[in-house]
Coordinates of C-alpha atoms in Angstrom, one line a residue:
M15 CA 20.9 -27.4 -251.1
V16 CA 18.6 -24.3 -251.4
L17 CA 19.0 -24.2 -255.1
E18 CA 18.6 -27.9 -255.5
A19 CA 15.4 -27.9 -253.4
L20 CA 13.7 -25.2 -255.5
P21 CA 10.5 -26.3 -257.2
A22 CA 11.2 -27.4 -260.8
A23 CA 9.1 -24.6 -262.3
V24 CA 11.1 -22.0 -260.4
R25 CA 14.4 -23.6 -261.2
D26 CA 13.5 -23.6 -264.9
R27 CA 12.8 -19.9 -264.8
L28 CA 16.0 -19.2 -262.9
N29 CA 18.4 -21.3 -265.0
P30 CA 18.8 -18.9 -267.9
H31 CA 19.9 -16.2 -265.4
L32 CA 22.4 -18.3 -263.4
E33 CA 26.1 -17.7 -264.0
R34 CA 28.8 -20.0 -262.7
V35 CA 31.5 -17.8 -261.1
P36 CA 34.9 -19.0 -259.7
L37 CA 35.8 -17.5 -256.3
A38 CA 39.4 -17.2 -254.9
L39 CA 40.3 -17.2 -251.2
G40 CA 40.0 -13.7 -249.9
D41 CA 37.6 -12.4 -252.6
V42 CA 35.2 -9.9 -251.3
L43 CA 31.6 -10.3 -252.6
Y44 CA 30.3 -7.3 -250.7
E45 CA 31.6 -4.7 -248.4
S46 CA 29.5 -3.7 -245.4
G47 CA 26.9 -1.2 -246.6
D48 CA 27.1 -2.1 -250.3
T49 CA 24.0 -2.2 -252.4
M50 CA 23.4 -5.8 -253.3
R51 CA 22.9 -6.6 -257.0
H52 CA 23.2 -10.3 -256.9
V53 CA 22.7 -13.3 -254.7
Y54 CA 25.1 -16.2 -254.6
F55 CA 24.5 -20.0 -254.2
P56 CA 27.9 -21.5 -253.3
I57 CA 28.7 -24.8 -255.1
D58 CA 31.9 -25.8 -253.4
A59 CA 33.2 -22.5 -252.0
I60 CA 32.7 -21.3 -248.4
V61 CA 31.7 -17.7 -247.7
S62 CA 32.0 -15.9 -244.4
L63 CA 29.7 -13.1 -243.2
L64 CA 31.8 -10.7 -241.1
Y65 CA 30.7 -7.9 -238.8
V66 CA 33.2 -5.0 -239.1
M67 CA 33.7 -2.5 -236.3
E68 CA 34.5 1.2 -236.7
N69 CA 38.2 0.5 -235.8
G70 CA 38.5 -2.0 -238.6
A71 CA 38.4 -5.1 -236.4
F72 CA 36.0 -7.8 -237.5
G73 CA 34.6 -11.2 -236.5
E74 CA 32.7 -13.9 -238.3
I75 CA 29.0 -14.1 -237.5
A76 CA 28.0 -16.9 -240.0
V77 CA 29.4 -19.2 -242.6
V78 CA 27.6 -20.2 -245.8
G79 CA 28.4 -23.1 -248.1
Y80 CA 26.6 -25.3 -250.6
E81 CA 23.6 -25.5 -248.3
G82 CA 22.7 -21.9 -248.5
V83 CA 22.5 -18.5 -250.2
V84 CA 24.3 -15.3 -249.8
G85 CA 22.2 -12.2 -250.0
I86 CA 19.1 -12.8 -247.9
A87 CA 18.6 -9.1 -247.4
L88 CA 17.3 -8.9 -251.0
F89 CA 14.2 -11.0 -250.4
V90 CA 13.4 -9.8 -246.9
G91 CA 13.0 -6.1 -247.8
G92 CA 16.6 -4.8 -247.7
E93 CA 18.8 -3.5 -250.5
S94 CA 22.2 -3.4 -248.7
T95 CA 24.2 -5.8 -246.5
P96 CA 25.4 -4.9 -243.0
S97 CA 28.2 -7.5 -243.3
L98 CA 31.5 -7.9 -245.1
V99 CA 31.1 -11.0 -247.3
L100 CA 34.4 -12.7 -247.8
V101 CA 35.4 -16.0 -249.5
Q102 CA 36.8 -18.3 -246.8
S103 CA 37.5 -21.3 -249.1
A104 CA 38.0 -21.1 -252.8
G105 CA 35.6 -22.7 -255.2
N106 CA 32.7 -21.9 -257.4
T107 CA 29.3 -20.3 -257.0
W108 CA 26.1 -19.7 -258.9
R109 CA 25.4 -16.0 -259.2
L110 CA 21.9 -14.7 -259.8
P111 CA 20.6 -11.1 -260.4
G112 CA 18.9 -10.1 -257.2
Q113 CA 15.8 -8.7 -259.0
V114 CA 15.2 -12.1 -260.6
L115 CA 15.1 -13.8 -257.3
K116 CA 12.9 -11.1 -255.8
D117 CA 10.4 -11.5 -258.6
E118 CA 10.2 -15.3 -258.1
F119 CA 10.1 -14.8 -254.3
H120 CA 6.9 -12.8 -254.6
R121 CA 5.4 -15.1 -257.2
H122 CA 5.9 -18.5 -255.6
T123 CA 4.9 -19.3 -252.0
E124 CA 6.9 -22.5 -251.9
L125 CA 10.0 -20.5 -252.7
Q126 CA 9.1 -18.1 -250.0
F127 CA 8.9 -20.9 -247.4
L128 CA 12.2 -22.4 -248.5
L129 CA 14.1 -19.1 -248.4
L130 CA 12.6 -18.0 -245.1
R131 CA 13.3 -21.4 -243.5
Y132 CA 17.0 -21.0 -244.6
T133 CA 17.0 -17.5 -243.2
Q134 CA 15.8 -18.8 -239.8
A135 CA 18.6 -21.4 -239.8
L136 CA 21.1 -18.6 -240.6
I137 CA 19.9 -16.4 -237.8
T138 CA 20.1 -19.4 -235.4
Q139 CA 23.8 -19.9 -236.5
M140 CA 24.5 -16.2 -235.9
A141 CA 23.0 -16.3 -232.4
Q142 CA 24.9 -19.5 -231.5
T143 CA 28.1 -18.0 -232.8
T144 CA 27.7 -15.0 -230.6
V145 CA 27.1 -17.2 -227.5
C146 CA 30.0 -19.5 -228.4
N147 CA 32.5 -16.6 -228.9
R148 CA 31.5 -15.1 -225.6
H149 CA 31.4 -18.2 -223.3
R150 CA 33.6 -20.9 -224.8
S151 CA 37.4 -21.3 -224.8
I152 CA 39.4 -20.6 -227.9
D153 CA 40.1 -24.3 -228.3
Q154 CA 36.3 -25.0 -228.4
Q155 CA 35.7 -22.1 -230.8
L156 CA 38.4 -23.4 -233.1
C157 CA 37.0 -26.9 -233.1
R158 CA 33.5 -25.6 -233.9
W159 CA 34.8 -23.3 -236.7
L160 CA 36.8 -26.2 -238.2
L161 CA 33.7 -28.5 -238.1
L162 CA 31.4 -25.9 -239.6
S163 CA 33.9 -25.5 -242.5
L164 CA 34.4 -29.2 -243.0
D165 CA 30.6 -29.6 -243.2
R166 CA 30.8 -27.5 -246.3
L167 CA 33.8 -29.1 -247.9
S168 CA 34.2 -32.4 -249.8
G169 CA 37.6 -33.2 -248.2
S170 CA 39.3 -32.8 -244.9
Q171 CA 41.7 -30.0 -245.8
L172 CA 41.3 -26.2 -245.4
A173 CA 43.7 -23.5 -246.6
M174 CA 43.7 -20.8 -243.9
T175 CA 46.3 -18.8 -242.0
Q176 CA 46.2 -18.5 -238.3
E177 CA 46.0 -14.7 -238.6
L178 CA 42.8 -15.0 -240.6
I179 CA 41.3 -17.6 -238.3
A180 CA 42.1 -15.2 -235.4
N181 CA 40.3 -12.4 -237.2
M182 CA 37.3 -14.7 -237.9
L183 CA 37.0 -15.7 -234.2
G184 CA 37.8 -12.2 -233.0
V185 CA 40.7 -13.4 -230.8
R186 CA 44.5 -12.8 -230.7
R187 CA 46.6 -14.8 -233.1
E188 CA 48.7 -16.1 -230.2
G189 CA 45.5 -17.7 -228.9
V190 CA 44.8 -19.5 -232.2
T191 CA 48.5 -20.6 -232.4
E192 CA 48.2 -22.2 -228.9
A193 CA 44.8 -23.8 -229.6
A194 CA 45.9 -25.2 -232.9
G195 CA 49.1 -26.6 -231.2
K196 CA 46.9 -28.4 -228.6
L197 CA 44.8 -29.9 -231.3
Q198 CA 47.8 -31.0 -233.3
K199 CA 49.5 -32.5 -230.3
A200 CA 46.3 -34.5 -229.6
G201 CA 46.4 -35.9 -233.1
L202 CA 43.2 -34.2 -234.2
I203 CA 44.7 -32.0 -236.9
D204 CA 47.9 -31.3 -238.8
Y205 CA 48.8 -27.7 -239.5
S206 CA 51.5 -26.7 -241.9
R207 CA 52.1 -23.7 -244.1
G208 CA 48.6 -22.4 -244.0
L209 CA 47.0 -25.8 -244.6
I210 CA 44.9 -27.5 -242.0
T211 CA 44.2 -31.2 -242.3
V212 CA 41.7 -32.8 -240.0
L213 CA 42.9 -36.2 -239.0
D214 CA 40.3 -37.2 -236.4
R215 CA 36.9 -35.7 -237.0
P216 CA 35.1 -37.7 -234.2
G217 CA 37.8 -36.6 -231.8
L218 CA 37.3 -33.0 -232.9
E219 CA 33.6 -33.3 -232.4
H220 CA 34.1 -34.8 -228.9
R221 CA 36.4 -31.9 -228.0
C222 CA 34.0 -29.3 -229.3
C223 CA 31.3 -27.6 -227.2
E224 CA 27.6 -28.1 -227.6
C225 CA 27.4 -25.0 -229.9
Y226 CA 28.4 -27.1 -232.9
A227 CA 25.3 -29.3 -232.7
V228 CA 22.9 -26.4 -232.7

């Protein structure tokens, strides 16, 4: 939605530089500390921003889909990313040279407002994720994570292993297995061979904590 909301004059200048790129599950767009050369506007892919610890453990701090942009550091004064940027759900994205966006950012105040407003929303999501992962049960965290993913998908299915979900949430795999089992027993999801199908979204929302609504 960020790309679609751009002023027509800005979009016309960006269009020649936009490249449609397919993304596969598990693709790494940036490692933590990498210099950022491009920004990405997901079309139907989902991208996770992950914080990596010195021991190699990591946890998801935010998720970006069609509504957003990956690479906010480039237009707020940074050149590198503190996060590991990983494709959570396969799809396509628009890729744009970072310098092109920076030039337009400094040229057009409406673009500045739009991107900074999105940045504020992303920071809010990060803060809420931190609180949720600290104070909510694994069941509630899983519900929120599924709902955030569904919001960025056109369907009700998500290809994801329990091990990767556990890494995203920063919990043990056994905890995710137990939580997914409870949701499946309640008729909210079906989980088989790495494919999660949400059967009852309203029920999932009811079971989720207040963190999802923020």
